[in-house]
Structure formats: C-alpha cells, structure tokens
Amino acid sequence: EADIYQTPRYLVIGTGKKITLECSQTMGHDKMYWYQQDPGMELHLIHYSYGVNSTEKGDLSSESTVSRIRTEHFPLTLESARPSHTSQYLCASSSQVSAGNTIYFGEGSWLTVV
Amino acid sequence: AQSVTQLGSHVSVSEGALVLLRCNYSSSVPPYLFWYVQYPNQGLQLLLKYTSAATLVKGINGFEAEFKKSETSFHLTKPSAHMSDAAEYFCAVSDYGSSNTGKLIFGQGTTLQVKP
C-alpha cells in the first residue's frame, strides 16, 4: 500500500480562481511526478522533480507550476483557473534505488472549473 | 523514444472467462514495463512490472503478463475473470534506460467490462 496523499480529492471552482493541489508522500522518495488525465484518456506527465529544489516540465505543456521545498511535499498551483484546466491530476513518487522503480500513485484530485 | 500501444479500448468478457489485454511497446533500450489498474474515481494501483528478470511476471489479483521481445509485447492475462476486475487498465513503459527520469509513458488504456 502506497503512502501518498492528495488533497482535495474533488474541487469545483470558478474561472480565475487560484488553486493549489496538495501532494504528500511518507516514503522518503526523491522523485515525484504530476500526471494529468482527462476522462477516459491516457495519463500525461506535466511536471516532475528529482528532489528538493528540483522541478522540470513534463511531456504535456501545462499552465500549472510546482515547487519542491521539502522531500515529502510537491504541490501544484494554478494561478488563474480556466475551464480547460478541468481534469484529473494524479501525483506519484518513486525512489532512486534502482532501475525499473515502481511509481506509486495517489488517489487523484478531480478539478472542475466552471 | 519509448511508446506504448494498447490494442482495444474496450474489452468485454463473461465472468469466469479468460482475460487478455494487449500491449505492444516501442523502445530503443531494454524496456521496463508496467501494468496498472484504475478503479472508478481512484488512482492507479500497480498490478505487475517487468524489469528484465523472468519473462513471465506474476502480479496481484491473479494477473500475469509475459514479456516477448520478438513480438515487442507485454500482454496481460487472467485465467478467470471476476466481477471485481472491471476497471481501466494501463500499460506503461519507463524511460529509465534513456533519460533516467524514471517517468512512465502510458498507453491509452483499456476498459475491462465483466458480464455476469
């Protein structure tokens, strides 16, 4: 069982609002990731981090930003939400120990922008 | 660059029947391959993974997958479907061998429906 937590699980907000999706893991993993998943579609990587103070853009361009000030915490922020940001956001983490590391996922945050 | 193709966006089987979900990969380096399951309104749970050890990999809930290099495939099977197996299944390849980020490249997903 993975110890990675996301809050909120469900969020409905108005256009133009600033939101932060929280992600925390208690496994001491160095690598953390944010994936975006539209309903019925595959997952796309939007951000990742190798460790504290390390953040990189993923394969899918996103207007969101991330930070990694602490190992266990990797929040995602949208400064001004728009309906096109409506999606599921999945946080994940893995260790640096070996190749083929398992990536553990949180339960996801469903964001709806109206 | 790595990529994954899942053949069939929807698969429907009867309870007790064989489950076969197809996955083909493309990789310029020896791949690390994964199958994840996603139940409604939940995150992804690892079913099994291939990391260049045994080619037949056994996972949780009675699932297994066989790595076939000659066919560039990693199909997921289960001998007898249960109603509780109804979910979305994702095949993924890790880019660990090429860029060392460890990120996963996912297939489009296959929805498994189990009929009583």
mmCIF file with all atom_site columns, C-alpha atoms in Angstrom:
data_model
loop_
_atom_site.group_PDB
_atom_site.id
_atom_site.type_symbol
_atom_site.label_atom_id
_atom_site.label_alt_id
_atom_site.label_comp_id
_atom_site.label_asym_id
_atom_site.label_entity_id
_atom_site.label_seq_id
_atom_site.pdbx_PDB_ins_code
_atom_site.Cartn_x
_atom_site.Cartn_y
_atom_site.Cartn_z
_atom_site.occupancy
_atom_site.B_iso_or_equiv
_atom_site.pdbx_formal_charge
_atom_site.auth_seq_id
_atom_site.auth_comp_id
_atom_site.auth_asym_id
_atom_site.auth_atom_id
_atom_site.pdbx_PDB_model_num
ATOM 1   C CA . GLU A 1 1   ? 0.000   0.000   0.000   1.00 0.00 ? 1   GLU A CA 1
ATOM 2   C CA . ALA A 1 2   ? 1.460   3.316   -1.087  1.00 0.00 ? 2   ALA A CA 1
ATOM 3   C CA . ASP A 1 3   ? 1.615   6.227   1.332   1.00 0.00 ? 3   ASP A CA 1
ATOM 4   C CA . ILE A 1 4   ? 0.960   9.112   -0.980  1.00 0.00 ? 4   ILE A CA 1
ATOM 5   C CA . TYR A 1 5   ? -1.852  11.530  -0.295  1.00 0.00 ? 5   TYR A CA 1
ATOM 6   C CA . GLN A 1 6   ? -3.619  14.109  -2.360  1.00 0.00 ? 6   GLN A CA 1
ATOM 7   C CA . THR A 1 7   ? -5.987  16.846  -1.288  1.00 0.00 ? 7   THR A CA 1
ATOM 8   C CA . PRO A 1 8   ? -8.548  17.876  -2.204  1.00 0.00 ? 8   PRO A CA 1
ATOM 9   C CA . ARG A 1 9   ? -9.997  14.807  -3.882  1.00 0.00 ? 9   ARG A CA 1
ATOM 10  C CA . TYR A 1 10  ? -12.719 16.839  -5.573  1.00 0.00 ? 10  TYR A CA 1
ATOM 11  C CA . LEU A 1 11  ? -12.820 20.557  -6.229  1.00 0.00 ? 11  LEU A CA 1
ATOM 12  C CA . VAL A 1 12  ? -15.241 22.759  -8.149  1.00 0.00 ? 12  VAL A CA 1
ATOM 13  C CA . ILE A 1 13  ? -14.126 26.357  -8.545  1.00 0.00 ? 13  ILE A CA 1
ATOM 14  C CA . GLY A 1 14  ? -14.887 29.408  -10.624 1.00 0.00 ? 14  GLY A CA 1
ATOM 15  C CA . THR A 1 15  ? -12.844 30.734  -13.508 1.00 0.00 ? 15  THR A CA 1
ATOM 16  C CA . GLY A 1 16  ? -9.975  32.981  -12.487 1.00 0.00 ? 16  GLY A CA 1
ATOM 17  C CA . LYS A 1 17  ? -9.502  31.497  -9.041  1.00 0.00 ? 17  LYS A CA 1
ATOM 18  C CA . LYS A 1 18  ? -6.102  30.408  -7.761  1.00 0.00 ? 18  LYS A CA 1
ATOM 19  C CA . ILE A 1 19  ? -5.887  26.817  -6.594  1.00 0.00 ? 19  ILE A CA 1
ATOM 20  C CA . THR A 1 20  ? -3.250  24.567  -5.104  1.00 0.00 ? 20  THR A CA 1
ATOM 21  C CA . LEU A 1 21  ? -3.435  20.805  -5.235  1.00 0.00 ? 21  LEU A CA 1
ATOM 22  C CA . GLU A 1 22  ? -1.533  19.228  -2.388  1.00 0.00 ? 22  GLU A CA 1
ATOM 23  C CA . CYS A 1 23  ? 0.545   16.049  -2.600  1.00 0.00 ? 23  CYS A CA 1
ATOM 24  C CA . SER A 1 24  ? 2.497   14.435  0.188   1.00 0.00 ? 24  SER A CA 1
ATOM 25  C CA . GLN A 1 25  ? 4.328   11.126  0.491   1.00 0.00 ? 25  GLN A CA 1
ATOM 26  C CA . THR A 1 26  ? 5.734   9.486   3.574   1.00 0.00 ? 26  THR A CA 1
ATOM 27  C CA . MET A 1 27  ? 8.036   7.004   1.832   1.00 0.00 ? 27  MET A CA 1
ATOM 28  C CA . GLY A 1 28  ? 11.063  9.303   1.609   1.00 0.00 ? 28  GLY A CA 1
ATOM 29  C CA . HIS A 1 29  ? 11.040  9.103   -2.184  1.00 0.00 ? 29  HIS A CA 1
ATOM 30  C CA . ASP A 1 30  ? 13.269  11.514  -4.076  1.00 0.00 ? 30  ASP A CA 1
ATOM 31  C CA . LYS A 1 31  ? 11.353  11.512  -7.365  1.00 0.00 ? 31  LYS A CA 1
ATOM 32  C CA . MET A 1 32  ? 7.870   12.937  -7.586  1.00 0.00 ? 32  MET A CA 1
ATOM 33  C CA . TYR A 1 33  ? 5.571   13.451  -10.548 1.00 0.00 ? 33  TYR A CA 1
ATOM 34  C CA . TRP A 1 34  ? 2.320   15.095  -11.577 1.00 0.00 ? 34  TRP A CA 1
ATOM 35  C CA . TYR A 1 35  ? 0.244   13.465  -14.306 1.00 0.00 ? 35  TYR A CA 1
ATOM 36  C CA . GLN A 1 36  ? -2.881  14.888  -15.927 1.00 0.00 ? 36  GLN A CA 1
ATOM 37  C CA . GLN A 1 37  ? -5.676  12.602  -17.081 1.00 0.00 ? 37  GLN A CA 1
ATOM 38  C CA . ASP A 1 38  ? -8.779  13.657  -18.944 1.00 0.00 ? 38  ASP A CA 1
ATOM 39  C CA . PRO A 1 39  ? -11.762 11.305  -18.521 1.00 0.00 ? 39  PRO A CA 1
ATOM 40  C CA . GLY A 1 40  ? -11.289 8.083   -20.437 1.00 0.00 ? 40  GLY A CA 1
ATOM 41  C CA . MET A 1 41  ? -7.893  9.121   -21.713 1.00 0.00 ? 41  MET A CA 1
ATOM 42  C CA . GLU A 1 42  ? -4.290  8.204   -21.018 1.00 0.00 ? 42  GLU A CA 1
ATOM 43  C CA . LEU A 1 43  ? -2.098  9.927   -18.477 1.00 0.00 ? 43  LEU A CA 1
ATOM 44  C CA . HIS A 1 44  ? 0.347   12.626  -19.493 1.00 0.00 ? 44  HIS A CA 1
ATOM 45  C CA . LEU A 1 45  ? 3.288   13.822  -17.417 1.00 0.00 ? 45  LEU A CA 1
ATOM 46  C CA . ILE A 1 46  ? 3.122   17.567  -16.712 1.00 0.00 ? 46  ILE A CA 1
ATOM 47  C CA . HIS A 1 47  ? 5.779   18.033  -14.004 1.00 0.00 ? 47  HIS A CA 1
ATOM 48  C CA . TYR A 1 48  ? 8.448   16.039  -12.218 1.00 0.00 ? 48  TYR A CA 1
ATOM 49  C CA . SER A 1 49  ? 11.098  16.518  -9.586  1.00 0.00 ? 49  SER A CA 1
ATOM 50  C CA . TYR A 1 50  ? 14.334  14.686  -8.795  1.00 0.00 ? 50  TYR A CA 1
ATOM 51  C CA . GLY A 1 51  ? 14.499  16.060  -5.281  1.00 0.00 ? 51  GLY A CA 1
ATOM 52  C CA . VAL A 1 52  ? 14.366  19.197  -3.168  1.00 0.00 ? 52  VAL A CA 1
ATOM 53  C CA . ASN A 1 53  ? 14.620  22.406  -5.245  1.00 0.00 ? 53  ASN A CA 1
ATOM 54  C CA . SER A 1 54  ? 14.442  20.399  -8.481  1.00 0.00 ? 54  SER A CA 1
ATOM 55  C CA . THR A 1 55  ? 11.456  20.766  -10.828 1.00 0.00 ? 55  THR A CA 1
ATOM 56  C CA . GLU A 1 56  ? 11.098  20.050  -14.528 1.00 0.00 ? 56  GLU A CA 1
ATOM 57  C CA . LYS A 1 57  ? 8.374   20.367  -17.121 1.00 0.00 ? 57  LYS A CA 1
ATOM 58  C CA . GLY A 1 58  ? 6.903   17.134  -18.406 1.00 0.00 ? 58  GLY A CA 1
ATOM 59  C CA . ASP A 1 59  ? 5.825   15.985  -21.834 1.00 0.00 ? 59  ASP A CA 1
ATOM 60  C CA . LEU A 1 60  ? 2.493   17.805  -21.843 1.00 0.00 ? 60  LEU A CA 1
ATOM 61  C CA . SER A 1 61  ? 2.589   21.569  -21.635 1.00 0.00 ? 61  SER A CA 1
ATOM 62  C CA . SER A 1 62  ? 0.724   22.893  -18.615 1.00 0.00 ? 62  SER A CA 1
ATOM 63  C CA . GLU A 1 63  ? -0.009  26.349  -17.236 1.00 0.00 ? 63  GLU A CA 1
ATOM 64  C CA . SER A 1 64  ? 0.391   24.980  -13.736 1.00 0.00 ? 64  SER A CA 1
ATOM 65  C CA . THR A 1 65  ? 3.506   25.373  -11.614 1.00 0.00 ? 65  THR A CA 1
ATOM 66  C CA . VAL A 1 66  ? 5.056   23.183  -8.936  1.00 0.00 ? 66  VAL A CA 1
ATOM 67  C CA . SER A 1 67  ? 7.501   23.537  -6.087  1.00 0.00 ? 67  SER A CA 1
ATOM 68  C CA . ARG A 1 68  ? 9.618   21.105  -4.067  1.00 0.00 ? 68  ARG A CA 1
ATOM 69  C CA . ILE A 1 69  ? 10.777  22.744  -0.874  1.00 0.00 ? 69  ILE A CA 1
ATOM 70  C CA . ARG A 1 70  ? 10.535  19.562  1.184   1.00 0.00 ? 70  ARG A CA 1
ATOM 71  C CA . THR A 1 71  ? 11.172  15.986  0.099   1.00 0.00 ? 71  THR A CA 1
ATOM 72  C CA . GLU A 1 72  ? 7.728   14.819  1.079   1.00 0.00 ? 72  GLU A CA 1
ATOM 73  C CA . HIS A 1 73  ? 5.697   17.669  -0.411  1.00 0.00 ? 73  HIS A CA 1
ATOM 74  C CA . PHE A 1 74  ? 5.065   18.503  -4.098  1.00 0.00 ? 74  PHE A CA 1
ATOM 75  C CA . PRO A 1 75  ? 2.169   20.935  -4.519  1.00 0.00 ? 75  PRO A CA 1
ATOM 76  C CA . LEU A 1 76  ? 0.754   22.003  -7.885  1.00 0.00 ? 76  LEU A CA 1
ATOM 77  C CA . THR A 1 77  ? -0.628  25.514  -8.368  1.00 0.00 ? 77  THR A CA 1
ATOM 78  C CA . LEU A 1 78  ? -2.848  27.134  -10.975 1.00 0.00 ? 78  LEU A CA 1
ATOM 79  C CA . GLU A 1 79  ? -2.708  30.919  -10.648 1.00 0.00 ? 79  GLU A CA 1
ATOM 80  C CA . SER A 1 80  ? -5.864  31.522  -12.640 1.00 0.00 ? 80  SER A CA 1
ATOM 81  C CA . ALA A 1 81  ? -8.040  28.503  -13.314 1.00 0.00 ? 81  ALA A CA 1
ATOM 82  C CA . ARG A 1 82  ? -9.900  28.125  -16.599 1.00 0.00 ? 82  ARG A CA 1
ATOM 83  C CA . PRO A 1 83  ? -12.453 25.569  -17.824 1.00 0.00 ? 83  PRO A CA 1
ATOM 84  C CA . SER A 1 84  ? -9.725  23.986  -19.985 1.00 0.00 ? 84  SER A CA 1
ATOM 85  C CA . HIS A 1 85  ? -7.969  23.002  -16.749 1.00 0.00 ? 85  HIS A CA 1
ATOM 86  C CA . THR A 1 86  ? -10.831 20.693  -15.837 1.00 0.00 ? 86  THR A CA 1
ATOM 87  C CA . SER A 1 87  ? -9.223  17.283  -15.456 1.00 0.00 ? 87  SER A CA 1
ATOM 88  C CA . GLN A 1 88  ? -7.935  14.713  -13.009 1.00 0.00 ? 88  GLN A CA 1
ATOM 89  C CA . TYR A 1 89  ? -4.488  15.358  -11.580 1.00 0.00 ? 89  TYR A CA 1
ATOM 90  C CA . LEU A 1 90  ? -2.515  12.400  -10.254 1.00 0.00 ? 90  LEU A CA 1
ATOM 91  C CA . CYS A 1 91  ? 0.545   12.757  -8.052  1.00 0.00 ? 91  CYS A CA 1
ATOM 92  C CA . ALA A 1 92  ? 3.136   9.992   -7.928  1.00 0.00 ? 92  ALA A CA 1
ATOM 93  C CA . SER A 1 93  ? 6.505   9.201   -6.419  1.00 0.00 ? 93  SER A CA 1
ATOM 94  C CA . SER A 1 94  ? 9.351   6.709   -6.723  1.00 0.00 ? 94  SER A CA 1
ATOM 95  C CA . SER A 1 95  ? 12.711  6.023   -5.137  1.00 0.00 ? 95  SER A CA 1
ATOM 96  C CA . GLN A 1 96  ? 16.135  6.424   -6.691  1.00 0.00 ? 96  GLN A CA 1
ATOM 97  C CA . VAL A 1 97  ? 17.298  2.999   -5.626  1.00 0.00 ? 97  VAL A CA 1
ATOM 98  C CA . SER A 1 98  ? 17.224  1.018   -8.838  1.00 0.00 ? 98  SER A CA 1
ATOM 99  C CA . ALA A 1 99  ? 16.090  0.861   -12.425 1.00 0.00 ? 99  ALA A CA 1
ATOM 100 C CA . GLY A 1 100 ? 12.519  -0.159  -13.033 1.00 0.00 ? 100 GLY A CA 1
ATOM 101 C CA . ASN A 1 101 ? 11.428  1.515   -9.808  1.00 0.00 ? 101 ASN A CA 1
ATOM 102 C CA . THR A 1 102 ? 7.780   1.239   -9.027  1.00 0.00 ? 102 THR A CA 1
ATOM 103 C CA . ILE A 1 103 ? 5.979   4.554   -9.275  1.00 0.00 ? 103 ILE A CA 1
ATOM 104 C CA . TYR A 1 104 ? 3.292   4.872   -6.625  1.00 0.00 ? 104 TYR A CA 1
ATOM 105 C CA . PHE A 1 105 ? 0.224   6.974   -7.292  1.00 0.00 ? 105 PHE A CA 1
ATOM 106 C CA . GLY A 1 106 ? -2.081  8.956   -5.083  1.00 0.00 ? 106 GLY A CA 1
ATOM 107 C CA . GLU A 1 107 ? -5.831  8.697   -5.469  1.00 0.00 ? 107 GLU A CA 1
ATOM 108 C CA . GLY A 1 108 ? -6.022  11.783  -7.647  1.00 0.00 ? 108 GLY A CA 1
ATOM 109 C CA . SER A 1 109 ? -7.594  15.223  -7.479  1.00 0.00 ? 109 SER A CA 1
ATOM 110 C CA . TRP A 1 110 ? -10.602 15.873  -9.676  1.00 0.00 ? 110 TRP A CA 1
ATOM 111 C CA . LEU A 1 111 ? -10.701 19.541  -10.670 1.00 0.00 ? 111 LEU A CA 1
ATOM 112 C CA . THR A 1 112 ? -13.721 21.144  -12.309 1.00 0.00 ? 112 THR A CA 1
ATOM 113 C CA . VAL A 1 113 ? -13.523 24.779  -13.352 1.00 0.00 ? 113 VAL A CA 1
ATOM 114 C CA . VAL A 1 114 ? -16.855 26.424  -14.099 1.00 0.00 ? 114 VAL A CA 1
ATOM 115 C CA . ALA B 2 1   ? 11.818  7.292   -27.679 1.00 0.00 ? 1   ALA B CA 1
ATOM 116 C CA . GLN B 2 2   ? 9.580   4.847   -25.909 1.00 0.00 ? 2   GLN B CA 1
ATOM 117 C CA . SER B 2 3   ? 5.905   4.392   -26.644 1.00 0.00 ? 3   SER B CA 1
ATOM 118 C CA . VAL B 2 4   ? 3.105   2.013   -25.753 1.00 0.00 ? 4   VAL B CA 1
ATOM 119 C CA . THR B 2 5   ? 0.057   0.915   -27.727 1.00 0.00 ? 5   THR B CA 1
ATOM 120 C CA . GLN B 2 6   ? -2.867  -0.869  -26.142 1.00 0.00 ? 6   GLN B CA 1
ATOM 121 C CA . LEU B 2 7   ? -4.985  -2.712  -28.671 1.00 0.00 ? 7   LEU B CA 1
ATOM 122 C CA . GLY B 2 8   ? -8.670  -2.348  -27.917 1.00 0.00 ? 8   GLY B CA 1
ATOM 123 C CA . SER B 2 9   ? -10.036 0.495   -25.839 1.00 0.00 ? 9   SER B CA 1
ATOM 124 C CA . HIS B 2 10  ? -12.843 -1.739  -24.527 1.00 0.00 ? 10  HIS B CA 1
ATOM 125 C CA . VAL B 2 11  ? -12.785 -5.449  -23.744 1.00 0.00 ? 11  VAL B CA 1
ATOM 126 C CA . SER B 2 12  ? -15.839 -7.330  -22.539 1.00 0.00 ? 12  SER B CA 1
ATOM 127 C CA . VAL B 2 13  ? -15.693 -10.827 -21.061 1.00 0.00 ? 13  VAL B CA 1
ATOM 128 C CA . SER B 2 14  ? -18.059 -13.050 -19.136 1.00 0.00 ? 14  SER B CA 1
ATOM 129 C CA . GLU B 2 15  ? -17.396 -13.839 -15.507 1.00 0.00 ? 15  GLU B CA 1
ATOM 130 C CA . GLY B 2 16  ? -15.100 -16.866 -15.356 1.00 0.00 ? 16  GLY B CA 1
ATOM 131 C CA . ALA B 2 17  ? -13.705 -16.335 -18.852 1.00 0.00 ? 17  ALA B CA 1
ATOM 132 C CA . LEU B 2 18  ? -10.108 -15.640 -19.810 1.00 0.00 ? 18  LEU B CA 1
ATOM 133 C CA . VAL B 2 19  ? -8.999  -12.024 -19.689 1.00 0.00 ? 19  VAL B CA 1
ATOM 134 C CA . LEU B 2 20  ? -6.497  -10.882 -22.325 1.00 0.00 ? 20  LEU B CA 1
ATOM 135 C CA . LEU B 2 21  ? -5.467  -7.242  -22.550 1.00 0.00 ? 21  LEU B CA 1
ATOM 136 C CA . ARG B 2 22  ? -2.956  -6.433  -25.250 1.00 0.00 ? 22  ARG B CA 1
ATOM 137 C CA . CYS B 2 23  ? 0.031   -4.131  -25.022 1.00 0.00 ? 23  CYS B CA 1
ATOM 138 C CA . ASN B 2 24  ? 2.808   -3.516  -27.518 1.00 0.00 ? 24  ASN B CA 1
ATOM 139 C CA . TYR B 2 25  ? 5.767   -1.312  -26.834 1.00 0.00 ? 25  TYR B CA 1
ATOM 140 C CA . SER B 2 26  ? 8.454   0.509   -28.727 1.00 0.00 ? 26  SER B CA 1
ATOM 141 C CA . SER B 2 27  ? 11.778  1.146   -27.054 1.00 0.00 ? 27  SER B CA 1
ATOM 142 C CA . SER B 2 28  ? 15.321  1.838   -28.196 1.00 0.00 ? 28  SER B CA 1
ATOM 143 C CA . VAL B 2 29  ? 16.693  0.402   -24.958 1.00 0.00 ? 29  VAL B CA 1
ATOM 144 C CA . PRO B 2 30  ? 15.757  -2.662  -22.907 1.00 0.00 ? 30  PRO B CA 1
ATOM 145 C CA . PRO B 2 31  ? 12.357  -1.684  -21.541 1.00 0.00 ? 31  PRO B CA 1
ATOM 146 C CA . TYR B 2 32  ? 10.902  -1.686  -18.076 1.00 0.00 ? 32  TYR B CA 1
ATOM 147 C CA . LEU B 2 33  ? 7.199   -2.395  -18.437 1.00 0.00 ? 33  LEU B CA 1
ATOM 148 C CA . PHE B 2 34  ? 4.283   -1.983  -16.074 1.00 0.00 ? 34  PHE B CA 1
ATOM 149 C CA . TRP B 2 35  ? 0.581   -2.722  -15.834 1.00 0.00 ? 35  TRP B CA 1
ATOM 150 C CA . TYR B 2 36  ? -1.569  -0.521  -13.630 1.00 0.00 ? 36  TYR B CA 1
ATOM 151 C CA . VAL B 2 37  ? -5.262  -0.783  -12.777 1.00 0.00 ? 37  VAL B CA 1
ATOM 152 C CA . GLN B 2 38  ? -7.540  2.152   -12.077 1.00 0.00 ? 38  GLN B CA 1
ATOM 153 C CA . TYR B 2 39  ? -10.910 1.688   -10.402 1.00 0.00 ? 39  TYR B CA 1
ATOM 154 C CA . PRO B 2 40  ? -13.533 4.430   -10.781 1.00 0.00 ? 40  PRO B CA 1
ATOM 155 C CA . ASN B 2 41  ? -12.617 7.664   -9.040  1.00 0.00 ? 41  ASN B CA 1
ATOM 156 C CA . GLN B 2 42  ? -9.362  6.235   -7.738  1.00 0.00 ? 42  GLN B CA 1
ATOM 157 C CA . GLY B 2 43  ? -5.671  6.495   -8.519  1.00 0.00 ? 43  GLY B CA 1
ATOM 158 C CA . LEU B 2 44  ? -3.530  3.869   -10.201 1.00 0.00 ? 44  LEU B CA 1
ATOM 159 C CA . GLN B 2 45  ? -2.525  0.661   -8.492  1.00 0.00 ? 45  GLN B CA 1
ATOM 160 C CA . LEU B 2 46  ? 0.424   -1.405  -9.702  1.00 0.00 ? 46  LEU B CA 1
ATOM 161 C CA . LEU B 2 47  ? -0.560  -4.881  -10.918 1.00 0.00 ? 47  LEU B CA 1
ATOM 162 C CA . LEU B 2 48  ? 2.878   -6.063  -12.008 1.00 0.00 ? 48  LEU B CA 1
ATOM 163 C CA . LYS B 2 49  ? 6.119   -4.994  -13.604 1.00 0.00 ? 49  LYS B CA 1
ATOM 164 C CA . TYR B 2 50  ? 8.848   -6.412  -15.831 1.00 0.00 ? 50  TYR B CA 1
ATOM 165 C CA . THR B 2 51  ? 12.420  -5.345  -15.090 1.00 0.00 ? 51  THR B CA 1
ATOM 166 C CA . SER B 2 52  ? 14.476  -7.759  -17.235 1.00 0.00 ? 52  SER B CA 1
ATOM 167 C CA . ALA B 2 53  ? 14.315  -10.720 -14.885 1.00 0.00 ? 53  ALA B CA 1
ATOM 168 C CA . ALA B 2 54  ? 11.852  -13.545 -15.611 1.00 0.00 ? 54  ALA B CA 1
ATOM 169 C CA . THR B 2 55  ? 9.832   -13.000 -18.777 1.00 0.00 ? 55  THR B CA 1
ATOM 170 C CA . LEU B 2 56  ? 6.642   -14.300 -17.155 1.00 0.00 ? 56  LEU B CA 1
ATOM 171 C CA . VAL B 2 57  ? 5.644   -11.907 -14.425 1.00 0.00 ? 57  VAL B CA 1
ATOM 172 C CA . LYS B 2 58  ? 3.012   -12.660 -11.828 1.00 0.00 ? 58  LYS B CA 1
ATOM 173 C CA . GLY B 2 59  ? 1.123   -9.853  -10.200 1.00 0.00 ? 59  GLY B CA 1
ATOM 174 C CA . ILE B 2 60  ? -1.660  -9.227  -7.753  1.00 0.00 ? 60  ILE B CA 1
ATOM 175 C CA . ASN B 2 61  ? -5.262  -10.414 -8.048  1.00 0.00 ? 61  ASN B CA 1
ATOM 176 C CA . GLY B 2 62  ? -4.288  -13.405 -10.216 1.00 0.00 ? 62  GLY B CA 1
ATOM 177 C CA . PHE B 2 63  ? -2.971  -11.368 -13.144 1.00 0.00 ? 63  PHE B CA 1
ATOM 178 C CA . GLU B 2 64  ? 0.188   -12.174 -15.042 1.00 0.00 ? 64  GLU B CA 1
ATOM 179 C CA . ALA B 2 65  ? 1.976   -10.865 -18.117 1.00 0.00 ? 65  ALA B CA 1
ATOM 180 C CA . GLU B 2 66  ? 4.578   -12.278 -20.455 1.00 0.00 ? 66  GLU B CA 1
ATOM 181 C CA . PHE B 2 67  ? 7.357   -10.205 -21.956 1.00 0.00 ? 67  PHE B CA 1
ATOM 182 C CA . LYS B 2 68  ? 8.008   -11.242 -25.563 1.00 0.00 ? 68  LYS B CA 1
ATOM 183 C CA . LYS B 2 69  ? 10.905  -9.346  -27.072 1.00 0.00 ? 69  LYS B CA 1
ATOM 184 C CA . SER B 2 70  ? 10.423  -10.817 -30.553 1.00 0.00 ? 70  SER B CA 1
ATOM 185 C CA . GLU B 2 71  ? 6.847   -9.536  -30.618 1.00 0.00 ? 71  GLU B CA 1
ATOM 186 C CA . THR B 2 72  ? 7.555   -6.369  -28.587 1.00 0.00 ? 72  THR B CA 1
ATOM 187 C CA . SER B 2 73  ? 4.550   -7.312  -26.485 1.00 0.00 ? 73  SER B CA 1
ATOM 188 C CA . PHE B 2 74  ? 3.602   -7.414  -22.822 1.00 0.00 ? 74  PHE B CA 1
ATOM 189 C CA . HIS B 2 75  ? 0.046   -8.729  -22.769 1.00 0.00 ? 75  HIS B CA 1
ATOM 190 C CA . LEU B 2 76  ? -1.871  -9.017  -19.504 1.00 0.00 ? 76  LEU B CA 1
ATOM 191 C CA . THR B 2 77  ? -3.850  -12.159 -18.755 1.00 0.00 ? 77  THR B CA 1
ATOM 192 C CA . LYS B 2 78  ? -6.002  -13.691 -16.066 1.00 0.00 ? 78  LYS B CA 1
ATOM 193 C CA . PRO B 2 79  ? -7.430  -17.215 -16.377 1.00 0.00 ? 79  PRO B CA 1
ATOM 194 C CA . SER B 2 80  ? -10.828 -16.454 -14.860 1.00 0.00 ? 80  SER B CA 1
ATOM 195 C CA . ALA B 2 81  ? -12.431 -13.022 -14.687 1.00 0.00 ? 81  ALA B CA 1
ATOM 196 C CA . HIS B 2 82  ? -14.234 -11.789 -11.591 1.00 0.00 ? 82  HIS B CA 1
ATOM 197 C CA . MET B 2 83  ? -16.798 -9.021  -11.450 1.00 0.00 ? 83  MET B CA 1
ATOM 198 C CA . SER B 2 84  ? -14.375 -7.062  -9.285  1.00 0.00 ? 84  SER B CA 1
ATOM 199 C CA . ASP B 2 85  ? -11.870 -6.967  -12.175 1.00 0.00 ? 85  ASP B CA 1
ATOM 200 C CA . ALA B 2 86  ? -13.988 -4.418  -14.043 1.00 0.00 ? 86  ALA B CA 1
ATOM 201 C CA . ALA B 2 87  ? -11.762 -1.347  -14.265 1.00 0.00 ? 87  ALA B CA 1
ATOM 202 C CA . GLU B 2 88  ? -9.441  0.633   -16.524 1.00 0.00 ? 88  GLU B CA 1
ATOM 203 C CA . TYR B 2 89  ? -6.077  -0.977  -17.239 1.00 0.00 ? 89  TYR B CA 1
ATOM 204 C CA . PHE B 2 90  ? -2.989  0.915   -18.330 1.00 0.00 ? 90  PHE B CA 1
ATOM 205 C CA . CYS B 2 91  ? 0.215   -0.445  -19.802 1.00 0.00 ? 91  CYS B CA 1
ATOM 206 C CA . ALA B 2 92  ? 3.278   1.743   -19.359 1.00 0.00 ? 92  ALA B CA 1
ATOM 207 C CA . VAL B 2 93  ? 6.961   1.810   -20.192 1.00 0.00 ? 93  VAL B CA 1
ATOM 208 C CA . SER B 2 94  ? 9.592   3.556   -18.129 1.00 0.00 ? 94  SER B CA 1
ATOM 209 C CA . ASP B 2 95  ? 12.101  5.842   -19.766 1.00 0.00 ? 95  ASP B CA 1
ATOM 210 C CA . TYR B 2 96  ? 14.694  4.904   -17.186 1.00 0.00 ? 96  TYR B CA 1
ATOM 211 C CA . GLY B 2 97  ? 17.037  3.424   -19.736 1.00 0.00 ? 97  GLY B CA 1
ATOM 212 C CA . SER B 2 98  ? 17.132  6.506   -21.919 1.00 0.00 ? 98  SER B CA 1
ATOM 213 C CA . SER B 2 99  ? 16.777  9.639   -19.856 1.00 0.00 ? 99  SER B CA 1
ATOM 214 C CA . ASN B 2 100 ? 16.905  8.444   -16.275 1.00 0.00 ? 100 ASN B CA 1
ATOM 215 C CA . THR B 2 101 ? 13.905  10.430  -15.137 1.00 0.00 ? 101 THR B CA 1
ATOM 216 C CA . GLY B 2 102 ? 12.044  7.252   -14.316 1.00 0.00 ? 102 GLY B CA 1
ATOM 217 C CA . LYS B 2 103 ? 8.863   8.716   -15.740 1.00 0.00 ? 103 LYS B CA 1
ATOM 218 C CA . LEU B 2 104 ? 6.230   6.464   -17.242 1.00 0.00 ? 104 LEU B CA 1
ATOM 219 C CA . ILE B 2 105 ? 4.829   6.664   -20.753 1.00 0.00 ? 105 ILE B CA 1
ATOM 220 C CA . PHE B 2 106 ? 1.300   5.309   -20.708 1.00 0.00 ? 106 PHE B CA 1
ATOM 221 C CA . GLY B 2 107 ? -0.858  3.595   -23.266 1.00 0.00 ? 107 GLY B CA 1
ATOM 222 C CA . GLN B 2 108 ? -4.370  4.795   -23.996 1.00 0.00 ? 108 GLN B CA 1
ATOM 223 C CA . GLY B 2 109 ? -5.925  2.418   -21.515 1.00 0.00 ? 109 GLY B CA 1
ATOM 224 C CA . THR B 2 110 ? -8.325  -0.500  -21.884 1.00 0.00 ? 110 THR B CA 1
ATOM 225 C CA . THR B 2 111 ? -11.661 -0.619  -20.123 1.00 0.00 ? 111 THR B CA 1
ATOM 226 C CA . LEU B 2 112 ? -12.468 -4.136  -18.971 1.00 0.00 ? 112 LEU B CA 1
ATOM 227 C CA . GLN B 2 113 ? -16.142 -4.983  -18.605 1.00 0.00 ? 113 GLN B CA 1
ATOM 228 C CA . VAL B 2 114 ? -17.085 -8.232  -16.869 1.00 0.00 ? 114 VAL B CA 1
ATOM 229 C CA . LYS B 2 115 ? -20.567 -9.570  -17.567 1.00 0.00 ? 115 LYS B CA 1
ATOM 230 C CA . PRO B 2 116 ? -22.345 -11.858 -15.116 1.00 0.00 ? 116 PRO B CA 1
#
